Short mmCIF file of C-alpha atoms in Angstrom, two decimals:
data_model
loop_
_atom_site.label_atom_id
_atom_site.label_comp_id
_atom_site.label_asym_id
_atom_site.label_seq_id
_atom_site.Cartn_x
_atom_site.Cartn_y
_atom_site.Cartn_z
CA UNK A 6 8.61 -6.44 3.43
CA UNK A 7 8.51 -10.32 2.86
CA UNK A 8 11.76 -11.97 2.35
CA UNK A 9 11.62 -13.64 -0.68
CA UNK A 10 15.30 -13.60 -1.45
CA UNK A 11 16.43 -15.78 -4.14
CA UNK A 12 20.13 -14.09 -4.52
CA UNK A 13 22.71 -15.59 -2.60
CA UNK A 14 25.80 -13.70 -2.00
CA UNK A 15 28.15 -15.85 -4.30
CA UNK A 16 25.53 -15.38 -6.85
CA UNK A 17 27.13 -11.53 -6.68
CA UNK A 18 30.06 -10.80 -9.82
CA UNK A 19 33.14 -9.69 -9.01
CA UNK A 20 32.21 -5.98 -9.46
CA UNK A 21 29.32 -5.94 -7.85
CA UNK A 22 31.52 -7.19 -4.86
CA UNK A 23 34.05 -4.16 -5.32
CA UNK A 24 30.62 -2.02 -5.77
CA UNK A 25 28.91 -2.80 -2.67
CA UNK A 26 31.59 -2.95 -0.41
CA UNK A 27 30.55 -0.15 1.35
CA UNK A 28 27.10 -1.80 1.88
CA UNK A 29 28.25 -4.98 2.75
CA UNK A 30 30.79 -4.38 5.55
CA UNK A 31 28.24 -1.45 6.78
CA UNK A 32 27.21 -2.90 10.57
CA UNK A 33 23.61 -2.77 10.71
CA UNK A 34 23.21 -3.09 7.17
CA UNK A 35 25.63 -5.90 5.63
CA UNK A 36 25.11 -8.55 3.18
CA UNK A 37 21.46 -9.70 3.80
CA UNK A 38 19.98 -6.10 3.50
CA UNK A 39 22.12 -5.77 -0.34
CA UNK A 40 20.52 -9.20 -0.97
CA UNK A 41 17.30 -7.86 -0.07
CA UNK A 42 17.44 -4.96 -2.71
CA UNK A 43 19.35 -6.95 -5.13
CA UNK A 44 16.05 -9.28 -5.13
CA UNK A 45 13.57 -5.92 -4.92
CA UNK A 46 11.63 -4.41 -7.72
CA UNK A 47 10.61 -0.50 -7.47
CA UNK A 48 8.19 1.77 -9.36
CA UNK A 49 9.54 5.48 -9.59
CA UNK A 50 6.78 7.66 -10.73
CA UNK A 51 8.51 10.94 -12.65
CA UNK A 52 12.10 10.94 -14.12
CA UNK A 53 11.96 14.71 -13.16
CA UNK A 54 13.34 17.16 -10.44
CA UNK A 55 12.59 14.54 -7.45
CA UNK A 56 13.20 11.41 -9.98
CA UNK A 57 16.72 12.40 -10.69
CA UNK A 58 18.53 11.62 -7.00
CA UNK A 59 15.87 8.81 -6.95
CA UNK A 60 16.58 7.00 -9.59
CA UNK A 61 20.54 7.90 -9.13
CA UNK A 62 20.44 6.34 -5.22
CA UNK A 63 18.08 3.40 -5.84
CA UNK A 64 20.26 2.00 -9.13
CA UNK A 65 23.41 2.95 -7.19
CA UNK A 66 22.61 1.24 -3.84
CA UNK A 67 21.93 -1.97 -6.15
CA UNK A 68 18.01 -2.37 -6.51
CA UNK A 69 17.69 -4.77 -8.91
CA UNK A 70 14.60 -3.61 -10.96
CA UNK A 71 13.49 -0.38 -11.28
CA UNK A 72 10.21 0.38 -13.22
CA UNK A 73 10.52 4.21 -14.21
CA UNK A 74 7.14 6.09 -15.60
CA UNK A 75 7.57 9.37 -17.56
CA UNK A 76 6.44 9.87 -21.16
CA UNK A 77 8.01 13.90 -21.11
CA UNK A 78 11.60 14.40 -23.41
CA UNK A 79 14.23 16.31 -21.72
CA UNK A 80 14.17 20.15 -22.13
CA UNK A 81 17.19 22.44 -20.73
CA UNK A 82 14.96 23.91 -18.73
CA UNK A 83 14.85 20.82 -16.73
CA UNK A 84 18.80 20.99 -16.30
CA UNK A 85 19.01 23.33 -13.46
CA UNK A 86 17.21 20.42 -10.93
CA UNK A 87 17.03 17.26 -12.86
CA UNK A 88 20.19 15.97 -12.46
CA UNK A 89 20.44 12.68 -13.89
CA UNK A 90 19.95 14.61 -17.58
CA UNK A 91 22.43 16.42 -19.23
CA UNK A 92 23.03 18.94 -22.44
CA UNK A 93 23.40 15.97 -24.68
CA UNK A 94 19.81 14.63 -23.59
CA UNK A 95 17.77 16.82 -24.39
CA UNK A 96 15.43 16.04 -27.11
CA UNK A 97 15.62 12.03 -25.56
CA UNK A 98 13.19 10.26 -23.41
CA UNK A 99 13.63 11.17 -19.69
CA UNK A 100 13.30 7.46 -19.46
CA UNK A 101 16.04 6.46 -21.83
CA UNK A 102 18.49 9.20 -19.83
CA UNK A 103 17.59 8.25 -16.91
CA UNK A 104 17.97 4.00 -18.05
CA UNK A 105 21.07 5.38 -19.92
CA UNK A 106 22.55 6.65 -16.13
CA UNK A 107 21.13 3.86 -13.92
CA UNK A 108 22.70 1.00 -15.88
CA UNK A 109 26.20 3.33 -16.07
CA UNK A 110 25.75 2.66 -12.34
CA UNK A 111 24.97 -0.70 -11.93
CA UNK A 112 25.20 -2.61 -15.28
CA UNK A 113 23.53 -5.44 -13.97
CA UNK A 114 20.33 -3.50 -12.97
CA UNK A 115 17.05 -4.77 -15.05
CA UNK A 116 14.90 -0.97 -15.85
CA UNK A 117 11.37 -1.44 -17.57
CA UNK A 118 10.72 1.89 -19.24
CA UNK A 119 7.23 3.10 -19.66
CA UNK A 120 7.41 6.04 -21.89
CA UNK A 121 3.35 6.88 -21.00
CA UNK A 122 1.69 8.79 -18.27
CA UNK A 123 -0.11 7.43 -15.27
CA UNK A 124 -3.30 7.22 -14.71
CA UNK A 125 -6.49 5.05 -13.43
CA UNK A 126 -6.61 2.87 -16.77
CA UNK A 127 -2.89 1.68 -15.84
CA UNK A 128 -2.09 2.47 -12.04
CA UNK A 129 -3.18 -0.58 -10.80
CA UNK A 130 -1.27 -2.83 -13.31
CA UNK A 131 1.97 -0.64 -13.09
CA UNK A 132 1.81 -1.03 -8.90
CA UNK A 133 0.74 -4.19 -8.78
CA UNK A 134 4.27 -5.62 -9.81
CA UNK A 135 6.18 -3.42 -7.35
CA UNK A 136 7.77 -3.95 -3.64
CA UNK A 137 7.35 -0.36 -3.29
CA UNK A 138 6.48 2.62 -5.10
CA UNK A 139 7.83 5.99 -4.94
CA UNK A 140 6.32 9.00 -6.87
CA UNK A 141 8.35 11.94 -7.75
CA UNK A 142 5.04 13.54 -9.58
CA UNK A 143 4.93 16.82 -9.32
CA UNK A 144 1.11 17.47 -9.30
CA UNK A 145 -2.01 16.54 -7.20
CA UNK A 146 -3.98 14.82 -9.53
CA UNK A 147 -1.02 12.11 -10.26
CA UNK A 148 -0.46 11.93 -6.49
CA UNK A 149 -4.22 10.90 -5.97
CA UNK A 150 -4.06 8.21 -9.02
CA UNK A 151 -0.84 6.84 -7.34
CA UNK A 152 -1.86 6.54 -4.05
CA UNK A 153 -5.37 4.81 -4.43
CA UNK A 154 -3.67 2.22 -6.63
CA UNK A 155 -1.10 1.95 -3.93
CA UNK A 156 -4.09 1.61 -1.53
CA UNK A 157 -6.17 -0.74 -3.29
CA UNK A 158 -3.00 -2.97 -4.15
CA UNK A 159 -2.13 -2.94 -0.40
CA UNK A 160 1.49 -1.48 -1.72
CA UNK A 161 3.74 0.69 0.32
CA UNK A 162 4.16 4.45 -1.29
CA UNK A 163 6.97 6.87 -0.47
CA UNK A 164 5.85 10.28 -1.24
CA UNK A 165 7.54 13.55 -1.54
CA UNK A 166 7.02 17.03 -3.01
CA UNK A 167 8.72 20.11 -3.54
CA UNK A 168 7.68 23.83 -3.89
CA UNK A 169 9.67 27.48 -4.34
CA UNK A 170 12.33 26.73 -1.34
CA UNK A 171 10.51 23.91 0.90
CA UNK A 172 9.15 20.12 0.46
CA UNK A 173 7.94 16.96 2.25
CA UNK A 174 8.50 13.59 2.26
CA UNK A 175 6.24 10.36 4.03
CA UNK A 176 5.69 6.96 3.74
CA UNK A 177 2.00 5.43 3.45
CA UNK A 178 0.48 2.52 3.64
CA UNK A 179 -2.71 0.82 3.77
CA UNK A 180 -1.83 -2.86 4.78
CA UNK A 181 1.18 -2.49 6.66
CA UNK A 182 2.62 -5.46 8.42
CA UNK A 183 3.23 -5.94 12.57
CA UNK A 184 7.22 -4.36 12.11
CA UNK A 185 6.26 -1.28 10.32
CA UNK A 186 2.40 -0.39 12.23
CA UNK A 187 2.54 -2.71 15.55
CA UNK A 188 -0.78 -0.82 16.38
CA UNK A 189 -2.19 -3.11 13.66
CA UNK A 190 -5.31 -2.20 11.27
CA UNK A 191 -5.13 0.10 8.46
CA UNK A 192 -2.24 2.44 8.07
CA UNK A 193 -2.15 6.23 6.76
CA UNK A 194 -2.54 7.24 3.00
CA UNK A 195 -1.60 10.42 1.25
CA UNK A 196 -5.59 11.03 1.56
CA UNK A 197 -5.62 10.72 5.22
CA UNK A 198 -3.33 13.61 4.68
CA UNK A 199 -4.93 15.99 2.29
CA UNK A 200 -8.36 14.19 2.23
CA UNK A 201 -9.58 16.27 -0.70
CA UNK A 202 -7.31 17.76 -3.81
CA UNK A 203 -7.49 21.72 -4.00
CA UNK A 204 -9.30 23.50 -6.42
CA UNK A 205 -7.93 23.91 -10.32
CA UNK A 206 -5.29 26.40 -10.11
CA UNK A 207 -5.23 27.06 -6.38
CA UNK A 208 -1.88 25.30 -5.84
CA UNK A 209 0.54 27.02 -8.23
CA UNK A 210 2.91 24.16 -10.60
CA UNK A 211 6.85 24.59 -9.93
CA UNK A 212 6.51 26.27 -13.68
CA UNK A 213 4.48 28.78 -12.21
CA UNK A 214 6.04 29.59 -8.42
CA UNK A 215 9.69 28.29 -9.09
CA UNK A 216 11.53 25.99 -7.17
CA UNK A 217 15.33 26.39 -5.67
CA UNK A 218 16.97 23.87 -8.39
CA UNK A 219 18.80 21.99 -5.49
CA UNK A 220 15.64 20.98 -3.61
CA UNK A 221 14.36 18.13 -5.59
CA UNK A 222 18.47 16.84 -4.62
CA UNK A 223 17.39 17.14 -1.06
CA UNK A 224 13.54 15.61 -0.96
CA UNK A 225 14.49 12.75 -3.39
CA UNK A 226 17.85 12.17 -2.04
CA UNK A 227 15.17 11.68 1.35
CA UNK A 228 13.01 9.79 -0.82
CA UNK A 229 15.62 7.44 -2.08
CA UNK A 230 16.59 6.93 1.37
CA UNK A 231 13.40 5.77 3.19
CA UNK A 232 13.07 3.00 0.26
CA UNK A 233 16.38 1.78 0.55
CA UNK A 234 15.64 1.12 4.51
CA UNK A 235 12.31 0.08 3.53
CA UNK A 236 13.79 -2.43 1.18
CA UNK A 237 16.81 -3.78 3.44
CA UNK A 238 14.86 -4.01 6.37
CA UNK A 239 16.70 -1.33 8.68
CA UNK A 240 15.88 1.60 10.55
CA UNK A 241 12.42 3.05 11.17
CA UNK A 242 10.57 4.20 8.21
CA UNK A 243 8.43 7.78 7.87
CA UNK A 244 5.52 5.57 8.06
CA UNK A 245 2.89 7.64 10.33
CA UNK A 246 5.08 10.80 10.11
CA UNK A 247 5.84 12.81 7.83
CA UNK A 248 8.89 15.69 7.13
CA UNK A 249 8.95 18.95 6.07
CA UNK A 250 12.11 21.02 5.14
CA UNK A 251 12.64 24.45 4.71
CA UNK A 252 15.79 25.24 2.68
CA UNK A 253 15.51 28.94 3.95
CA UNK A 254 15.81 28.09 7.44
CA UNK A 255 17.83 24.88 6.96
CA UNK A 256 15.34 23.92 9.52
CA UNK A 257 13.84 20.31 9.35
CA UNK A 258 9.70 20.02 10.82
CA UNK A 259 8.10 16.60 11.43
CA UNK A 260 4.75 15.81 12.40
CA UNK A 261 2.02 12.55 13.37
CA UNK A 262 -0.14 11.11 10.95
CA UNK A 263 -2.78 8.57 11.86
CA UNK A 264 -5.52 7.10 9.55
CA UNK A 265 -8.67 8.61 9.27
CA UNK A 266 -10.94 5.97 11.09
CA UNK A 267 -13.91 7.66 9.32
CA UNK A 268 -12.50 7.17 5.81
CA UNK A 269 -14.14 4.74 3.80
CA UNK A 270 -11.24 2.79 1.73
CA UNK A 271 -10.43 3.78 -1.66
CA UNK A 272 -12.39 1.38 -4.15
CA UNK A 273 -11.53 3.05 -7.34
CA UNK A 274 -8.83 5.63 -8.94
CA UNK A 275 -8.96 8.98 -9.10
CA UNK A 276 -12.43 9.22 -9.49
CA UNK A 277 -12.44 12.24 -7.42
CA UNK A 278 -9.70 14.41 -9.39
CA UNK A 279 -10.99 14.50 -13.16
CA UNK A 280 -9.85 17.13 -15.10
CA UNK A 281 -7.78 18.45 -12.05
CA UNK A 282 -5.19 20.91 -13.97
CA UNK A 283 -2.10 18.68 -14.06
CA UNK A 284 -2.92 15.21 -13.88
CA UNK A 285 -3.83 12.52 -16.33
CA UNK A 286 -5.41 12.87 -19.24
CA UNK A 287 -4.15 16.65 -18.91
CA UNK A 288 -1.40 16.08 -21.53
CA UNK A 289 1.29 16.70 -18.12
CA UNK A 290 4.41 14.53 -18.05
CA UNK A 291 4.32 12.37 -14.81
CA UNK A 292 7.76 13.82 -13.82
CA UNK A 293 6.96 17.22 -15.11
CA UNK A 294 3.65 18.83 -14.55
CA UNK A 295 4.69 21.84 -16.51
CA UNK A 296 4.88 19.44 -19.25
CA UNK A 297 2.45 20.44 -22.31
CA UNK A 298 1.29 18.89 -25.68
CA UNK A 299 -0.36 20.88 -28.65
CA UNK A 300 -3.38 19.07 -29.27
CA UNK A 301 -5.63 20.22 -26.63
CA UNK A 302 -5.61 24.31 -26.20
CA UNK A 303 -5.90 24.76 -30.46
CA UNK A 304 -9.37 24.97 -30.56
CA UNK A 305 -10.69 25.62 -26.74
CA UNK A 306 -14.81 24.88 -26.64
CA UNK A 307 -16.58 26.64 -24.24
CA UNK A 308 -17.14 24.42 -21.12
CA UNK A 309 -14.16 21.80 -21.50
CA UNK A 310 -11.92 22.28 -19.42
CA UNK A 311 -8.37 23.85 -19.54
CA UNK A 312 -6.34 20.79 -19.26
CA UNK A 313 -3.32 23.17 -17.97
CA UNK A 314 -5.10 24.95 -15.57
CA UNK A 315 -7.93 22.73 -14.91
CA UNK A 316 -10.20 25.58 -15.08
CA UNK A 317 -13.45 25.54 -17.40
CA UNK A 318 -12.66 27.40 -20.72
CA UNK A 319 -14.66 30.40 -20.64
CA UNK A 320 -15.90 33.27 -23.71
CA UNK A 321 -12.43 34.94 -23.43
CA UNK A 322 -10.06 32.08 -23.80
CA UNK A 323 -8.88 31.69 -26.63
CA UNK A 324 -6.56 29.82 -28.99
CA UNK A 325 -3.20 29.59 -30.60
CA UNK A 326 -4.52 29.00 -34.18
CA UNK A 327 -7.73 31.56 -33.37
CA UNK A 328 -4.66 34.24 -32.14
CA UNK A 329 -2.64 33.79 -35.68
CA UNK A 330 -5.74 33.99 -37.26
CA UNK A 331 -6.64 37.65 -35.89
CA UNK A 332 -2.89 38.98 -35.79
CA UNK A 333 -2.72 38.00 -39.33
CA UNK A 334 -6.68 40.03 -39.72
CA UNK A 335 -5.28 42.61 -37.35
CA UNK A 336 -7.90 41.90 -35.15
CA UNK A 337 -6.00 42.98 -32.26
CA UNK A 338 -5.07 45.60 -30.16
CA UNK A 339 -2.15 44.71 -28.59
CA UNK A 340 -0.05 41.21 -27.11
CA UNK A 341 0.73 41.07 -23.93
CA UNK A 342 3.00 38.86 -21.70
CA UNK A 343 2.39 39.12 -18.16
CA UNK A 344 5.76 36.61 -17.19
CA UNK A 345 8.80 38.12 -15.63
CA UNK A 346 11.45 40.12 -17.51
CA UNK A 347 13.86 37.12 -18.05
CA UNK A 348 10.88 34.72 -19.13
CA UNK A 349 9.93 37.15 -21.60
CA UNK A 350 13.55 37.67 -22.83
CA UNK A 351 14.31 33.65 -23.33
CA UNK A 352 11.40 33.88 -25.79
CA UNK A 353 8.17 35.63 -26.41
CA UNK A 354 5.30 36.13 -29.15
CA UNK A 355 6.56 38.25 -32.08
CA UNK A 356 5.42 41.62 -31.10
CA UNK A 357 4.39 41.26 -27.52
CA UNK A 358 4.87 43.54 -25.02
CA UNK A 359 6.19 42.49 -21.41
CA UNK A 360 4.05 43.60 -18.49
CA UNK A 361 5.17 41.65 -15.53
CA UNK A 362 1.88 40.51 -13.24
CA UNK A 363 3.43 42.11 -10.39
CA UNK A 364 3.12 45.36 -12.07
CA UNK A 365 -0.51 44.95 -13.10
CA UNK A 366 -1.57 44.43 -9.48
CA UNK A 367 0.15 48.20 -9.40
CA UNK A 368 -1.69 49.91 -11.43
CA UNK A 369 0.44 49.16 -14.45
CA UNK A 370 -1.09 50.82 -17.86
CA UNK A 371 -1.64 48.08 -20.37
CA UNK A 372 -0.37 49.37 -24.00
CA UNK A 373 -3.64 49.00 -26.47
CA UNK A 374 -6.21 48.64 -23.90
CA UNK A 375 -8.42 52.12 -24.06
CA UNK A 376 -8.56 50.90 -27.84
CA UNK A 377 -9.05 47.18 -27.30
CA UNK A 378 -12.80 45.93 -28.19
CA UNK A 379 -14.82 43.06 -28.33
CA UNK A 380 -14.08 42.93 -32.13
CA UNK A 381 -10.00 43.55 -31.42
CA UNK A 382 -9.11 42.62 -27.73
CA UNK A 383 -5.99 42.44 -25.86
CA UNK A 384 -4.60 38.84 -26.00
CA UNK A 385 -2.57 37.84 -22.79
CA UNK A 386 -0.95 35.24 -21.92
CA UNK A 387 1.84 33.49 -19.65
CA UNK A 388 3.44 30.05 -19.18
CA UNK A 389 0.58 28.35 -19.60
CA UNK A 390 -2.17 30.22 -18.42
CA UNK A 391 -2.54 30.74 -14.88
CA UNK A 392 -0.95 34.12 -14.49
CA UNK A 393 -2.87 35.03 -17.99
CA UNK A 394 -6.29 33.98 -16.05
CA UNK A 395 -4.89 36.35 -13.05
CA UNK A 396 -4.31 39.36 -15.35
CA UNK A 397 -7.25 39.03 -17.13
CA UNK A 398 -9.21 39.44 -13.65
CA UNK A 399 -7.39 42.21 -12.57
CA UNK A 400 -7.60 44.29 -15.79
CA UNK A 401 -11.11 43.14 -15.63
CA UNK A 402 -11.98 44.48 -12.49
CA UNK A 403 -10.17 48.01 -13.34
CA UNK A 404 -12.09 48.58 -16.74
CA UNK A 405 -15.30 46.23 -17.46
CA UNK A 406 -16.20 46.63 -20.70
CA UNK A 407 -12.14 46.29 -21.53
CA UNK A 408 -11.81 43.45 -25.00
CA UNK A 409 -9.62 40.60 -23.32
CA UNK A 410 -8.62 37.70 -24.37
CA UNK A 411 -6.85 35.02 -22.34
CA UNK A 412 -4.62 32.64 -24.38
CA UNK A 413 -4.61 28.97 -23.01
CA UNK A 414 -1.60 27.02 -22.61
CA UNK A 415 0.20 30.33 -22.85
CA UNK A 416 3.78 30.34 -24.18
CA UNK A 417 4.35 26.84 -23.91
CA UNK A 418 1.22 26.23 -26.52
CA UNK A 419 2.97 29.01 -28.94
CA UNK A 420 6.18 26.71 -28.81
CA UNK A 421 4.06 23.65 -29.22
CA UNK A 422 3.28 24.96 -32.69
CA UNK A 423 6.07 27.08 -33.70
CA UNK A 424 9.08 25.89 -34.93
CA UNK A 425 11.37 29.32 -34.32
CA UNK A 426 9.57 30.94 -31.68
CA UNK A 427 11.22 34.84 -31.17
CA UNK A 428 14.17 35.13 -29.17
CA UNK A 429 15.71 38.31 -27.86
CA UNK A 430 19.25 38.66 -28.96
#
C-alpha cells in the first residue's frame, strides 16, 4: 500500500493515545503502522457471521473509515455467530448495529453505511474508494461481483468463507506492487481459484448445511488480521496462498496459488453468475445469503428462475399465495415439512406434518400421498427450497404419477407474508 499518511502522531487525542498503546509500543508494529490505518479506508462486504469479528478488529485496531455493505435487519437467528448484534438489535439494520458497536470502540472512527446489496450496477463505485476490501459474503455469486470489481479497480481483496465446521481465508490481487508479488505481473484472483461458480444449488447456503456458530469468530478474526498487516505494512500477507481450517481437527491446511496465465482479465461484473441462487438481484442480504424478501416467490412463472435456489421454476413449484389459495379450496392432500425436528418445532405451516429429508431417503411413508393428485397434491417445502426440490425428486422417483408440489422460498416465504406464523408451544 502507498503511504499517503496525512495523520501525524500529535494529531492523535488523548484517548486514542491510552487506546492504542498496545499498538504503539508493539516492536515491529509502533506508531507509523497505527498512522497508517488511522489514514486507511476499508470496504467490509456483509455485517454477518464473518462481518461481526471483522468489523469488531478493524474499528478496534483504529482504521479510520470503514465502508460496511449489508441491506439484511438483524434476526435472532443470526445471534448464535454474528457477534457484533445483540437481543436488543434485532429488528435494526445490521449496518446501524454494527456502526452502533464500531464507534463504541473507537468514537473517532468515520463508518459510511450502505443499507443496499452489492452488485455489478454499484461494485465498482463502492471499491473504487477503498485501500482494501474484505468480503464476508456468504455466497458465490456476491464473491464473483466483488472480486471482478476488485480486479478491474486494481484493489486488493481479502476473502474468506465458512461452511458446517471448516473455512478459508486468502488475499488476491490483480495489480500488486514489488513488496507484496516481487515476481511482478498480474497477481491471483478468487477466479484463478474457482475459475467458474458451481451450478444453482450445488453448494448448499449455511441456512441449509449449518455452520458451528464460533467459526465465522475464527475466519474473520483471520480476515481482520491479514488487513490490519496489509494496512500497517507488516508481516507477509496470504497473497498467493491461501488457508483452510478445520475446526474438527483443529488442524490448519495451506496451499499455493498462482495466476492463471491463460485467463483473460476480467472486463466486466458478474456477467458470468446471473441468476446464480444467492447473489444479487436474488433478494439475499450481502452478509446473509439465507436472507429472503417476499416479492419474488408469490407468483413463480414458469421459466424464471428461483431467486433462492437459482434453479428454473418448473410445473410443480408453486406459491405462497397459490398454497393459501388451495388450503383454503381444500385442494390438498396433505403439507409437508421435510426440515429437521427442531426447525419444524421453532415454527411451521398450520397443519403440516414433519418428515425429516433424512427419513425420506429411507423409505419414509409420506401422510396423504396414495391420495394426492394432480388436482390436490402434496405441497412440500423447507427453508427455502432446496431440501423441498430434494424431496420432491425422491418421492418422485418412488411413485411417478404422485401430485407434488414444491413450495419456493419455503418457510422463510410463509414468514415473509405471515404476521403470526404457528409456533409449537
Amino acid at each position: 500500500m502507498t503511504d499517503t499518511r496525512r495523520t501525524q502522531i500529535n494529531d492523535l487525542s488523548r484517548t486514542q493515545l491510552e487506546r492504542f498503546q498496545r499498538h504503539l509500543s508493539l516492536t515491529g508494529f509502533g506508531p507509523e503502522a497505527q498512522l497508517r490505518l488511522l489514514d486507511s479506508r476499508v470496504l467490509v462486504i456483509g455485517a454477518g457471521g464473518l462481518g461481526a469479528p471483522i468489523l469488531t478488529y478493524l474499528a478496534a485496531a483504529g482504521v479510520g473509515t470503514i465502508d460496511v455493505v449489508d441491506h439484511d435487519v438483524v434476526d435472532r437467528s443470526n445471534l448464535h455467530r454474528q457477534v457484533l448484534h445483540s437481543e436488543a438489535s434485532i429488528g435494526r439494520p445490521k449496518t446501524e448495529s454494527a456502526a452502533a458497536v464500531m464507534r463504541g470502540l473507537h468514537p473517532e472512527v468515520t463508518v459510511h453505511e450502505h443499507r443496499e446489496p452489492i452488485g455489478p450496477e454499484n461494485a465498482l463505485a463502492l471499491v473504487e474508494t477503498a485501500d482494501i476490501v474484505v468480503d464476508g459474503s456468504d455466497n458465490f455469486a456476491t464473491r464473483y461481483v466483488v472480486s471482478d470489481a476488485c480486479e478491474i479497480a486494481g484493489k486488493p481483496l481479502v476473502s474468506g468463507s465458512i461452511l458446517r465446521f471448516a473455512g478459508q481465508v486468502s488475499l488476491f490481487w490483480s495489480a500488486p506492487d514489488e513488496a507484496h508479488w516481487p515476481a511482478g505481473g498480474r497477481g491471483p484472483t478468487y477466479r484463478d481459484l474457482y475459475p467458474e461458480a458451481p451450478d444453482a444449488g450445488e453448494v448448499p447456503t449455511c441456512a441449509e448445511a449449518g455452520v458451528l456458530g464460533v467459526l465465522p469468530g475464527v475466519i474473520g478474526t483471520l480476515m481482520a488480521t491479514e488487513t490490519i498487516k496489509f494496512l500497517a505494512g507488516v508481516g507477509e500477507t496470504l497473497l498467493g496462498r491461501v488457508m483452510t481450517y478445520d475446526a474438527l481437527t483443529a488442524s490448519f491446511r495451506e496451499v499455493r496459488l498462482l495466476p492463471d496465465p491463460d485467463r483473460e482479465p476480467v472486463t466486466s461484473i458478474g456477467a458470468d453468475v446471473a441468476g446464480l441462487g444467492g447473489g444479487p438481484g436474488a433478494g439475499a442480504a450481502a452478509g446473509d445469503a439465507c436472507a429472503v424478501e417476499e416479492d419474488p416467490a408469490l407468483h413463480p412463472v414458469e421459466g424464471e428462475t428461483d431467486p433462492y435456489t437459482g434453479h428454473p421454476y418448473g410445473p410443480e413449484d408453486i406459491g405462497i399465495r397459490e398454497l393459501h389459495a388451495a388450503v383454503e379450496a381444500g385442494r390438498i392432500a396433505g403439507v409437508v415439512d421435510v426440515r429437521e425436528p427442531w426447525e419444524y418445532a421453532a415454527g411451521h405451516v398450520d397443519g403440516a406434518v414433519n418428515v425429516p429429508l433424512g427419513e425420506l431417503w429411507h423409505g419414509q411413508e409420506v401422510p396423504g400421498l396414495d391420495e394426492a393428485s394432480e388436482d390436490r397434491p402434496v405441497v412440500l417445502y423447507c427453508k427455502i427450497g432446496v431440501r423441498s426440490r430434494q424431496a420432491l425428486a425422491v418421492l418422485r422417483h418412488r411413485n411417478p404419477d404422485a401430485g407434488l408440489r414444491n413450495l419456493v422460498g419455503g418457510y422463510e416465504q410463509v414468514k415473509a407474508v405471515t404476521e403470526e406464523p404457528s409456533r409449537s408451544q
